[in-house]
Short mmCIF file of C-alpha atoms (C1' of nucleotides) in Angstrom, two decimals:
data_model
loop_
_atom_site.label_atom_id
_atom_site.label_comp_id
_atom_site.label_asym_id
_atom_site.label_seq_id
_atom_site.Cartn_x
_atom_site.Cartn_y
_atom_site.Cartn_z
CA UNK Y 1354 37.30 -6.65 23.18
CA UNK Y 1355 38.65 -7.04 19.37
CA UNK Y 1356 36.58 -6.17 16.17
CA UNK Y 1357 37.85 -6.31 12.88
CA UNK Y 1358 37.44 -2.73 10.83
CA UNK Y 1359 34.74 -4.19 8.49
CA UNK Y 1360 32.18 -6.86 9.73
CA UNK Y 1361 29.62 -8.16 7.08
CA UNK Y 1362 26.03 -7.23 7.39
CA UNK Y 1363 25.46 -11.08 6.92
CA UNK Y 1364 27.83 -12.02 9.51
CA UNK Y 1365 26.12 -10.10 12.27
CA UNK Y 1366 22.59 -11.58 11.29
CA UNK Y 1367 24.16 -14.95 11.93
CA UNK Y 1368 25.61 -14.44 15.31
CA UNK Y 1369 22.44 -14.55 16.78
CA UNK Y 1370 21.77 -18.10 15.34
CA UNK Y 1371 25.21 -18.85 16.65
CA UNK Y 1372 24.23 -17.39 20.22
CA UNK Y 1373 20.63 -19.29 20.43
CA UNK Y 1374 22.05 -22.62 19.19
CA UNK Y 1375 24.64 -22.37 22.10
CA UNK Y 1376 21.70 -21.89 24.54
CA UNK Y 1377 20.19 -24.90 23.43
CA UNK Y 1378 23.74 -26.90 23.65
CA UNK Y 1379 24.47 -25.41 27.05
CA UNK Y 1380 20.98 -26.38 28.51
CA UNK Y 1381 20.30 -30.16 26.86
CA UNK Y 1382 23.73 -31.28 26.00
CA UNK Y 1383 26.68 -32.50 28.39
CA UNK Y 1384 29.60 -31.83 26.04
CA UNK Y 1385 31.47 -28.74 27.39
CA UNK Y 1386 32.86 -28.07 23.74
CA UNK Y 1387 31.68 -27.88 20.45
CA UNK Y 1388 33.00 -27.60 16.84
CA UNK Y 1389 32.32 -25.41 14.02
CA UNK Y 1390 31.61 -28.38 12.16
CA UNK Y 1391 28.51 -29.56 14.44
CA UNK Y 1392 27.64 -25.83 15.21
CA UNK Y 1393 27.22 -25.26 11.39
CA UNK Y 1394 25.60 -28.54 10.88
CA UNK Y 1395 22.61 -27.66 13.64
CA UNK Y 1396 22.23 -24.41 11.57
CA UNK Y 1397 22.64 -25.46 7.99
CA UNK Y 1398 25.92 -23.44 7.74
CA UNK Y 1399 29.25 -24.21 6.71
CA UNK Y 1400 32.08 -24.84 9.31
CA UNK Y 1401 34.29 -22.47 7.62
CA UNK Y 1402 31.67 -19.73 7.66
CA UNK Y 1403 31.05 -20.13 11.29
CA UNK Y 1404 34.84 -19.88 12.12
CA UNK Y 1405 35.47 -16.87 9.76
CA UNK Y 1406 32.45 -15.10 11.39
CA UNK Y 1407 33.52 -15.62 15.05
CA UNK Y 1408 37.15 -14.68 14.12
CA UNK Y 1409 36.06 -11.09 13.13
CA UNK Y 1410 35.92 -10.54 16.78
CA UNK Y 1411 38.80 -12.67 18.20
CA UNK Y 1412 39.92 -16.06 18.69
CA UNK Y 1413 37.51 -18.35 20.91
CA UNK Y 1414 38.38 -21.55 19.82
CA UNK Y 1415 41.37 -24.17 20.86
CA UNK Y 1416 42.66 -25.80 17.68
CA UNK Y 1417 42.30 -29.37 17.70
CA UNK Y 1418 39.46 -29.34 20.20
CA UNK Y 1419 36.58 -26.69 19.22
CA UNK Y 1420 34.81 -24.09 21.19
CA UNK Y 1421 34.20 -24.32 24.76
CA UNK Y 1422 29.90 -23.69 24.67
CA UNK Y 1423 29.70 -21.58 27.89
CA UNK Y 1424 32.88 -19.23 27.05
CA UNK Y 1425 31.59 -18.76 23.52
CA UNK Y 1426 27.66 -17.96 24.63
CA UNK Y 1427 29.01 -15.39 26.81
CA UNK Y 1428 31.49 -14.05 24.31
CA UNK Y 1429 28.59 -13.90 22.04
CA UNK Y 1430 26.44 -12.05 24.51
CA UNK Y 1431 28.93 -9.38 24.94
CA UNK Y 1432 29.55 -9.16 21.17
CA UNK Y 1433 25.70 -8.83 20.25
CA UNK Y 1434 24.94 -6.40 23.46
CA UNK Y 1435 22.62 -8.86 25.26
CA UNK Y 1436 24.54 -9.30 28.24
CA UNK Y 1437 22.37 -6.53 29.56
CA UNK Y 1438 18.83 -5.88 29.43
CA UNK Y 1439 17.40 -3.17 26.76
CA UNK Y 1440 14.18 -1.82 27.74
CA UNK Y 1441 11.79 -0.58 24.88
CA UNK Y 1442 8.41 0.92 24.44
CA UNK Y 1443 6.03 -0.77 22.13
CA UNK Y 1444 3.51 1.44 20.33
CA UNK Y 1445 0.59 -0.03 19.16
CA UNK Y 1446 -1.93 -2.31 21.44
CA UNK Y 1447 -3.38 -4.36 18.60
CA UNK Y 1448 -3.09 -7.87 17.72
CA UNK Y 1449 0.84 -7.77 16.62
CA UNK Y 1450 1.65 -5.47 19.69
CA UNK Y 1451 0.13 -8.23 22.16
CA UNK Y 1452 2.08 -10.92 19.93
CA UNK Y 1453 5.28 -9.06 20.49
CA UNK Y 1454 4.59 -8.43 24.04
CA UNK Y 1455 3.81 -12.05 24.77
CA UNK Y 1456 6.80 -13.58 22.76
CA UNK Y 1457 9.14 -15.69 24.86
CA UNK Y 1458 11.90 -15.59 22.92
CA UNK Y 1459 12.68 -11.43 23.46
CA UNK Y 1460 13.83 -11.62 27.14
CA UNK Y 1461 16.23 -14.01 26.38
CA UNK Y 1462 17.69 -11.45 23.77
CA UNK Y 1463 18.04 -8.86 25.99
CA UNK Y 1464 15.18 -7.26 25.14
CA UNK Y 1465 12.35 -6.44 27.65
CA UNK Y 1466 9.13 -4.45 26.59
CA UNK Y 1467 8.46 -2.36 29.69
CA UNK Y 1468 5.75 -0.08 28.19
CA UNK Y 1469 2.76 -0.06 25.78
CA UNK Y 1470 1.40 3.08 24.43
CA UNK Y 1471 -1.43 3.51 22.17
CA UNK Y 1472 -3.66 6.56 20.95
CA UNK Y 1473 -7.04 4.69 21.08
CA UNK Y 1474 -8.63 6.17 24.04
CA UNK Y 1475 -10.80 2.55 24.43
CA UNK Y 1476 -7.68 0.93 24.58
CA UNK Y 1477 -5.26 3.13 27.19
CA UNK Y 1478 -5.68 1.60 30.72
CA UNK Y 1479 -6.29 -2.05 29.35
CA UNK Y 1480 -3.60 -4.90 29.94
CA UNK Y 1481 -1.45 -6.27 27.74
CA UNK Y 1482 0.41 -9.23 29.13
CA UNK Y 1483 0.99 -7.66 32.48
CA UNK Y 1484 1.66 -3.84 31.33
CA UNK Y 1485 -0.74 -1.24 31.30
CA UNK Y 1486 -1.48 0.65 27.70
CA UNK Y 1487 -0.45 4.14 28.30
CA UNK Y 1488 -1.39 7.51 26.34
CA UNK Y 1489 0.73 8.63 23.91
CA UNK Y 1490 1.15 11.87 25.75
CA UNK Y 1491 2.96 9.87 28.33
CA UNK Y 1492 6.04 8.81 25.96
CA UNK Y 1493 8.22 11.17 26.34
CA UNK Y 1494 8.15 10.72 30.26
CA UNK Y 1495 8.58 7.20 29.59
CA UNK Y 1496 11.65 7.43 27.55
CA UNK Y 1497 13.41 10.07 29.64
CA UNK Y 1498 12.97 8.33 33.06
CA UNK Y 1499 13.65 4.87 31.77
CA UNK Y 1500 16.15 6.01 29.23
CA UNK Y 1501 14.61 3.72 26.99
CA UNK Y 1502 16.43 3.71 23.46
CA UNK Y 1503 14.56 1.25 21.51
CA UNK Y 1504 10.78 2.04 20.02
CA UNK Y 1505 8.80 -0.60 18.46
CA UNK Y 1506 6.16 0.09 15.90
CA UNK Y 1507 3.38 -2.16 15.56
CA UNK Y 1508 0.48 0.30 14.26
CA UNK Y 1509 -1.12 0.66 10.85
CA UNK Y 1510 0.81 1.93 8.14
CA UNK Y 1511 -0.82 5.18 7.99
CA UNK Y 1512 0.02 6.30 11.48
CA UNK Y 1513 3.78 4.85 11.49
CA UNK Y 1514 5.35 8.22 10.19
CA UNK Y 1515 3.50 10.02 12.90
CA UNK Y 1516 4.78 7.55 15.67
CA UNK Y 1517 8.12 7.51 14.14
CA UNK Y 1518 8.44 11.40 14.91
CA UNK Y 1519 6.72 11.08 18.41
CA UNK Y 1520 8.96 8.56 19.01
CA UNK Y 1521 11.98 10.57 17.76
CA UNK Y 1522 10.81 13.55 19.66
CA UNK Y 1523 10.73 11.57 22.80
CA UNK Y 1524 14.48 10.80 22.30
CA UNK Y 1525 14.22 7.34 20.80
CA UNK Y 1526 17.57 6.27 19.15
CA UNK Y 1527 16.56 2.78 17.23
CA UNK Y 1528 13.23 1.57 15.82
CA UNK Y 1529 12.00 -1.39 15.08
CA UNK Y 1530 9.37 -1.30 12.63
CA UNK Y 1531 6.58 -3.47 12.04
CA UNK Y 1532 4.57 -1.42 9.62
CA UNK Y 1533 5.15 -1.84 5.90
CA UNK Y 1534 6.33 1.09 4.78
CA UNK Y 1535 9.55 3.05 4.81
CA UNK Y 1536 10.16 5.44 7.93
CA UNK Y 1537 11.84 8.89 7.09
CA UNK Y 1538 14.11 9.57 10.11
CA UNK Y 1539 17.11 12.33 10.88
CA UNK Y 1540 20.75 10.96 10.93
CA UNK Y 1541 21.57 8.99 13.58
CA UNK Y 1542 18.48 7.09 14.57
CA UNK Y 1543 18.51 3.52 13.24
CA UNK Y 1544 15.62 1.76 11.78
CA UNK Y 1545 15.01 -2.06 11.26
CA UNK Y 1546 12.17 -3.08 9.15
CA UNK Y 1547 10.21 -6.14 10.06
CA UNK Y 1548 8.33 -6.46 6.63
CA UNK Y 1549 6.16 -9.29 6.98
CA UNK Y 1550 4.74 -8.92 3.13
CA UNK Y 1551 8.23 -9.15 1.80
CA UNK Y 1552 8.83 -12.76 3.42
CA UNK Y 1553 5.58 -14.03 2.26
CA UNK Y 1554 5.80 -12.66 -1.42
CA UNK Y 1555 9.40 -14.12 -1.72
CA UNK Y 1556 7.55 -17.25 -0.63
CA UNK Y 1557 4.92 -17.06 -3.45
CA UNK Y 1558 7.51 -15.79 -6.12
CA UNK Y 1559 9.58 -19.52 -5.83
CA UNK Y 1560 5.88 -21.28 -5.85
CA UNK Y 1561 5.02 -19.73 -9.13
CA UNK Y 1562 7.99 -19.74 -10.95
CA UNK Y 1563 9.01 -23.51 -9.92
CA UNK Y 1564 7.41 -25.25 -12.78
CA UNK Y 1565 9.25 -23.33 -15.55
CA UNK C 113 7.51 -13.76 -19.56
CA UNK C 114 11.39 -13.16 -20.35
CA UNK C 115 13.51 -14.12 -17.47
CA UNK C 116 17.14 -14.26 -16.97
CA UNK C 117 18.76 -17.32 -15.98
CA UNK C 118 20.21 -16.39 -12.78
CA UNK C 119 18.56 -13.75 -10.60
CA UNK C 120 20.14 -12.42 -7.45
CA UNK C 121 18.20 -13.33 -4.27
CA UNK C 122 18.97 -10.00 -3.21
CA UNK C 123 16.84 -8.81 -6.51
CA UNK C 124 13.90 -10.71 -5.68
CA UNK C 125 13.81 -9.66 -2.27
CA UNK C 126 13.55 -5.95 -3.39
CA UNK C 127 10.71 -6.85 -6.22
CA UNK C 128 7.91 -6.62 -3.22
CA UNK C 129 8.92 -3.04 -2.27
CA UNK C 130 8.74 -1.98 -5.60
CA UNK C 131 5.49 -3.52 -5.98
CA UNK C 132 4.19 -1.73 -3.00
CA UNK C 133 5.58 1.40 -3.94
CA UNK C 134 3.83 1.56 -6.77
CA UNK C 135 0.55 0.64 -5.32
CA UNK C 136 0.81 3.62 -2.96
CA UNK C 137 1.75 5.77 -6.16
CA UNK C 138 -1.04 4.30 -8.21
CA UNK C 139 -3.50 5.12 -5.34
CA UNK C 140 -2.31 8.64 -4.36
CA UNK C 141 -0.48 10.20 -6.93
CA UNK C 142 -1.82 11.61 -10.32
CA UNK C 143 1.51 10.96 -12.30
CA UNK C 144 1.08 7.98 -14.20
CA UNK C 145 4.84 7.97 -14.80
CA UNK C 146 7.56 7.14 -12.41
CA UNK C 147 11.54 6.82 -13.23
CA UNK C 148 13.50 4.76 -11.46
CA UNK C 149 15.03 7.67 -9.49
CA UNK C 150 12.14 8.65 -7.77
CA UNK C 151 11.10 4.83 -7.36
CA UNK C 152 14.35 4.40 -5.61
CA UNK C 153 14.33 7.87 -3.72
CA UNK C 154 11.29 6.48 -2.00
CA UNK C 155 13.09 3.17 -1.25
CA UNK C 156 16.27 4.40 -0.28
CA UNK C 157 17.51 2.20 -3.34
CA UNK C 158 19.73 3.35 -5.87
CA UNK C 159 17.99 4.15 -9.47
CA UNK C 160 20.64 2.02 -10.85
CA UNK C 161 19.85 -0.85 -8.68
CA UNK C 162 16.14 -0.33 -9.78
CA UNK C 163 17.09 -0.52 -13.21
CA UNK C 164 18.92 -3.54 -12.98
CA UNK C 165 16.48 -5.65 -11.04
CA UNK C 166 13.77 -4.70 -13.35
CA UNK C 167 15.82 -5.51 -16.34
CA UNK C 168 16.06 -9.16 -15.19
CA UNK C 169 12.69 -9.81 -16.19
CA UNK C 170 12.43 -7.25 -19.51
CA UNK C 171 12.40 -4.20 -20.46
CA UNK C 172 9.36 -2.47 -18.91
CA UNK C 173 10.19 1.32 -18.98
CA UNK C 174 10.62 4.18 -22.03
CA UNK C 175 13.92 6.09 -22.30
CA UNK C 176 13.66 9.43 -21.64
CA UNK C 177 10.19 8.86 -19.72
CA UNK C 178 10.30 6.25 -17.18
CA UNK C 179 8.02 3.40 -16.04
CA UNK C 180 4.35 3.35 -16.49
CA UNK C 181 3.15 2.94 -13.00
CA UNK C 182 -0.34 0.77 -13.84
CA UNK C 183 1.80 -1.49 -16.45
CA UNK C 184 4.79 -1.77 -14.22
CA UNK C 185 2.59 -2.86 -10.85
CA UNK C 186 0.60 -5.62 -13.20
CA UNK C 187 4.18 -7.08 -14.74
CA UNK C 188 5.50 -6.83 -11.09
CA UNK C 189 2.11 -8.75 -9.84
CA UNK C 190 2.78 -11.43 -12.62
CA UNK C 191 6.47 -11.83 -11.75
CA UNK C 192 5.82 -12.09 -8.21
CA UNK C 193 3.29 -14.42 -8.40
CA UNK C 194 0.74 -12.38 -6.71
CA UNK C 195 -1.80 -11.72 -9.75
CA UNK C 196 -3.54 -14.93 -8.15
CA UNK C 197 -4.46 -15.72 -4.57
CA UNK C 198 -2.50 -18.53 -2.49
CA UNK C 199 -4.52 -20.00 -0.12
CA UNK C 200 -2.57 -20.86 3.10
CA UNK C 201 -3.01 -22.75 6.19
CA UNK C 202 -2.05 -21.45 9.53
CA UNK C 203 -0.99 -23.55 12.66
CA UNK C 204 -1.10 -22.06 16.03
CA UNK C 205 -4.27 -19.87 17.05
CA UNK C 206 -2.14 -17.88 19.98
CA UNK C 207 -1.04 -14.27 19.77
CA UNK C 208 1.05 -14.20 16.67
CA UNK C 209 -1.40 -16.34 14.84
CA UNK C 210 -4.05 -14.03 15.34
CA UNK C 211 -2.02 -11.07 14.43
CA UNK C 212 -1.15 -12.94 11.03
CA UNK C 213 -4.69 -13.46 10.39
CA UNK C 214 -5.58 -9.57 11.11
CA UNK C 215 -2.71 -8.39 9.25
CA UNK C 216 -4.13 -6.15 6.78
CA UNK C 217 -1.00 -6.46 4.16
CA UNK C 218 -1.38 -10.02 2.89
CA UNK C 219 -4.42 -10.06 1.00
CA UNK C 220 -2.99 -7.31 -1.23
CA UNK C 221 0.25 -9.59 -1.50
CA UNK C 222 -2.07 -12.62 -2.86
CA UNK C 223 -1.93 -14.41 0.73
CA UNK C 224 -5.19 -15.54 2.01
CA UNK C 225 -5.05 -17.49 5.14
CA UNK C 226 -8.18 -19.81 4.70
CA UNK C 227 -7.92 -22.09 7.78
CA UNK C 228 -6.30 -22.03 11.28
CA UNK C 229 -5.27 -25.08 13.07
CA UNK C 230 -4.34 -25.89 16.62
CA UNK C 231 -3.85 -28.84 18.75
CA UNK C 232 -5.19 -27.45 21.94
CA UNK C 233 -8.45 -28.58 22.38
CA UNK C 234 -9.61 -25.27 24.02
CA UNK C 235 -9.04 -23.29 20.98
CA UNK C 236 -10.52 -25.73 18.81
CA UNK C 237 -13.97 -24.36 17.62
CA UNK C 238 -12.91 -20.71 18.79
CA UNK C 239 -12.81 -17.67 16.22
CA UNK C 240 -9.88 -15.93 14.53
CA UNK C 241 -11.02 -13.24 12.74
CA UNK C 242 -13.72 -14.94 11.02
CA UNK C 243 -12.06 -18.24 10.76
CA UNK C 244 -13.07 -21.13 13.09
CA UNK C 245 -10.21 -23.01 14.47
CA UNK C 246 -9.79 -26.68 13.44
CA UNK C 247 -8.08 -29.48 14.78
CA UNK C 248 -4.69 -31.23 13.28
CA UNK C 249 -6.80 -33.99 12.23
CA UNK C 250 -8.45 -31.87 9.90
CA UNK C 251 -5.09 -30.74 8.05
CA UNK C 252 -4.57 -33.12 5.45
CA UNK C 253 -8.60 -32.56 4.38
CA UNK C 254 -8.10 -29.18 4.37
CA UNK C 255 -4.98 -29.17 2.44
CA UNK C 256 -6.21 -31.71 -0.43
CA UNK C 257 -9.73 -30.18 -0.95
CA UNK C 258 -8.32 -26.76 -1.06
CA UNK C 259 -5.20 -27.43 -2.87
CA UNK C 260 -3.19 -25.35 -0.28
CA UNK C 261 0.61 -25.24 -0.91
CA UNK C 262 1.41 -22.69 2.12
CA UNK C 263 1.51 -23.49 5.69
CA UNK C 264 2.59 -20.84 8.40
CA UNK C 265 3.76 -21.86 11.72
CA UNK C 266 3.16 -19.90 14.61
CA UNK C 267 3.34 -22.53 17.28
CA UNK C 268 5.80 -22.48 20.27
CA UNK C 269 9.54 -23.72 19.12
CA UNK C 270 9.08 -27.26 20.74
CA UNK C 271 6.07 -28.02 18.78
CA UNK C 272 7.76 -26.39 15.46
CA UNK C 273 9.07 -29.43 13.99
CA UNK C 274 5.94 -31.78 14.76
CA UNK C 275 3.68 -29.59 12.98
CA UNK C 276 6.30 -28.81 9.91
CA UNK C 277 6.03 -32.94 9.79
CA UNK C 278 2.48 -32.89 9.59
CA UNK C 279 2.00 -29.92 7.45
CA UNK C 280 4.45 -32.05 4.79
CA UNK C 281 2.48 -34.98 5.37
CA UNK C 282 -0.84 -33.35 4.28
CA UNK C 283 0.83 -32.10 0.98
CA UNK C 284 2.34 -28.60 1.60
CA UNK C 285 5.04 -27.48 -0.27
CA UNK C 286 6.17 -24.17 1.02
CA UNK C 287 6.46 -23.11 4.88
CA UNK C 288 6.51 -19.91 6.18
CA UNK C 289 8.03 -20.59 9.81
CA UNK C 290 7.92 -17.88 12.94
CA UNK C 291 9.04 -20.31 15.58
CA UNK C 292 12.79 -19.61 16.15
CA UNK C 293 14.47 -22.63 15.33
CA UNK C 294 15.58 -24.67 11.97
CA UNK C 295 13.23 -26.71 10.59
CA UNK C 296 14.26 -30.10 8.94
CA UNK C 297 12.75 -30.90 5.88
CA UNK C 298 12.74 -33.08 2.67
CA UNK C 299 14.40 -31.94 -0.59
CA UNK C 300 11.72 -29.68 -2.51
CA UNK C 301 10.10 -28.27 0.41
CA UNK C 302 10.86 -24.65 0.83
CA UNK C 303 11.21 -22.83 4.25
CA UNK C 304 11.01 -19.38 5.23
CA UNK C 305 12.39 -18.57 8.62
CA UNK C 306 11.14 -14.91 9.75
CA UNK C 307 13.02 -15.01 12.78
CA UNK C 308 11.99 -11.99 15.21
CA UNK C 309 15.09 -12.56 17.71
CA UNK C 310 17.35 -12.10 14.93
CA UNK C 311 16.06 -8.76 13.86
CA UNK C 312 16.10 -7.05 17.52
CA UNK C 313 19.73 -8.67 18.28
CA UNK C 314 20.97 -6.80 15.20
CA UNK C 315 19.13 -3.54 16.50
CA UNK C 316 21.00 -4.21 20.18
CA UNK C 317 24.09 -4.99 18.33
CA UNK C 318 24.39 -1.61 16.57
CA UNK C 319 23.53 -0.04 19.76
CA UNK C 320 26.01 -1.21 21.70
CA UNK C 321 28.79 -0.79 19.63
CA UNK C 322 27.58 2.45 18.42
CA UNK C 323 29.82 4.22 20.97
CA UNK C 324 33.18 2.70 19.97
"C1'" DT A 1463 14.13 19.46 -38.08
"C1'" DG A 1464 17.81 19.67 -34.76
"C1'" DG A 1465 19.91 20.17 -30.41
"C1'" DA A 1466 19.40 20.01 -25.48
"C1'" DG A 1467 17.95 17.86 -21.87
"C1'" DT A 1468 16.01 13.05 -19.59
"C1'" DT A 1469 15.65 8.47 -18.74
"C1'" DT A 1470 16.18 3.40 -19.45
"C1'" DG A 1471 19.06 -0.79 -20.32
"C1'" DT A 1472 23.33 -2.82 -20.16
"C1'" DG A 1473 28.05 -4.62 -20.23
"C1'" DA A 1474 32.45 -3.86 -17.80
"C1'" DA A 1475 34.26 -2.67 -13.28
"C1'" DA A 1476 34.53 -2.38 -8.41
"C1'" DC A 1477 32.97 -4.20 -4.42
"C1'" DT A 1478 31.45 -7.74 -0.78
"C1'" DA A 1479 30.92 -12.13 0.68
"C1'" DA A 1480 31.48 -17.36 0.70
"C1'" DG A 1481 34.61 -21.15 -0.22
"C1'" DA A 1482 38.83 -23.71 -0.48
"C1'" DA A 1483 43.31 -24.41 0.80
"C1'" DT A 1484 46.79 -24.19 3.83
"C1'" DA A 1485 49.31 -23.11 8.26
"C1'" DA A 1486 49.59 -23.41 12.97
"C1'" DG A 1487 47.83 -25.61 17.32
"C1'" DG A 1488 46.33 -29.42 20.25
"C1'" DC A 1489 44.93 -34.10 21.64
"C1'" DT A 1490 45.62 -39.61 21.54
"C1'" DT A 1491 48.12 -43.41 21.44
"C1'" DC A 1492 51.95 -46.15 21.20
"C1'" DG Z 734 58.33 -37.93 22.65
"C1'" DA Z 735 56.65 -38.62 17.74
"C1'" DA Z 736 53.11 -39.65 14.55
"C1'" DG Z 737 48.80 -39.37 12.99
"C1'" DC Z 738 44.41 -37.46 13.51
"C1'" DC Z 739 41.62 -33.40 14.71
"C1'" DT Z 740 40.19 -28.65 14.82
"C1'" DT Z 741 40.78 -23.44 14.04
"C1'" DA Z 742 42.74 -19.19 11.94
"C1'" DT Z 743 44.00 -17.08 7.98
"C1'" DT Z 744 45.11 -16.42 3.62
"C1'" DC Z 745 44.04 -16.99 -1.05
"C1'" DT Z 746 40.51 -17.79 -4.70
"C1'" DT Z 747 36.26 -17.77 -6.69
"C1'" DA Z 748 31.49 -16.43 -6.65
"C1'" DG Z 749 27.96 -13.10 -6.35
"C1'" DT Z 750 26.04 -8.23 -6.12
"C1'" DT Z 751 26.39 -3.37 -6.92
"C1'" DT Z 752 27.68 0.42 -8.91
"C1'" DC Z 753 29.49 3.15 -13.08
"C1'" DA Z 754 29.82 4.60 -17.43
"C1'" DC Z 755 27.99 5.15 -21.79
"C1'" DA Z 756 24.83 4.09 -25.96
"C1'" DA Z 757 20.38 4.36 -27.10
"C1'" DA Z 758 15.78 6.40 -27.10
"C1'" DC Z 759 12.30 9.38 -25.99
"C1'" DT Z 760 10.55 14.72 -24.92
"C1'" DC Z 761 10.45 19.18 -25.40
"C1'" DC Z 762 11.42 23.73 -27.04
"C1'" DA Z 763 13.10 26.96 -30.63
#
DNA sequence: TGGAGTTTGTGAAACTAAGAATAAGGCTTC
DNA sequence: GAAGCCTTATTCTTAGTTTCACAAACTCCA
């Protein structure tokens, strides 16, 4: 597939939004075709931005017509890598861990949490959704046999770095980190921080400055 | 407090990171002073960026010395508006809602979830943490009497817009949205989307392109 | 006291992303 | 099949953000 040499990070963040919007369109709308204008309007993104973003990866639309919903959806799935299923192991069977396992949206995006790990002996053996919580001792075996590349960290801050080290030792390549701390990882390991506190603070920031 | 006319959005997103780092420093380190270099190293941000970000709000450091940890922490708290406590009402007593109520980091950032609302009759009256789940009918009363400005949406996608309308009708000014959809709101209402699917997709994206 | 070594604050430069303008292709209608 | 109206793709311009470079301020030590 064509791909420009440099693609803005911001573009990559918008692609999933386009994808999800197309999913909705293909499920509920009868139109086979959507214009960049309509796609943009639904997402609050200018149409020129939509076209620009897509153009990094090729020509998907037809001038004077628009984009074919199904085709573009398939193309985006391929671009995003969600045309296959990615197994993931989640560490931390607390509230957040349970919420993530039960989160509806992941399956559609290609993520499947196949295993849940916890170090708390009381939690091992419990069910989270339809997954049995297993011990950290099993981690390496799980990662190796299922070829898992993604690890999700949903443990308290003070355990996050230890869990990271365990995951990397077991062979994990990408980490999705929900603990509000910066993880130290070797070259080649990708970390995405999903930092909830940052989100709320920027909301509060705007609230507190808004009358000045 | 001094504040430049225009402050980059990216800067505002970094301020909470600085704040949290300072908290850690003030709790575990004996040094009273921290340099922009050290602060940056801990967060993976270049020191010039740290200084520039802070400089939008005034001069907090001493040349040749660095920043006084406690002072800067206090200044940042004031800038971010987290020197006071902001009450918030959470809608949706599912897994995600429970995870949010029990999330440790919020209190420190000035957010206090004071009430939980759900439309599901089976859930009303249940406890989430130490909060009793209440009906949507009580929403307006809660918002008015407690002067709540922040609403948190942790309901399924198809209910999110209805909940948004309810929150706004009740007088909410800022919405933190965990449902993976774009909310339609009137002018003057702030929305922050915390879209978990986007996070995982950008991780998958990098994984799937990495060997090309 | 003065010089060497730090570290901040900031204006300018470089870089990155977004937006506007334009060119080119495609549909519709007569 | 030609004119007029759409819509995409691309180039060019503008805006936004980061990085650089350096003066100013401070510490430490001789």
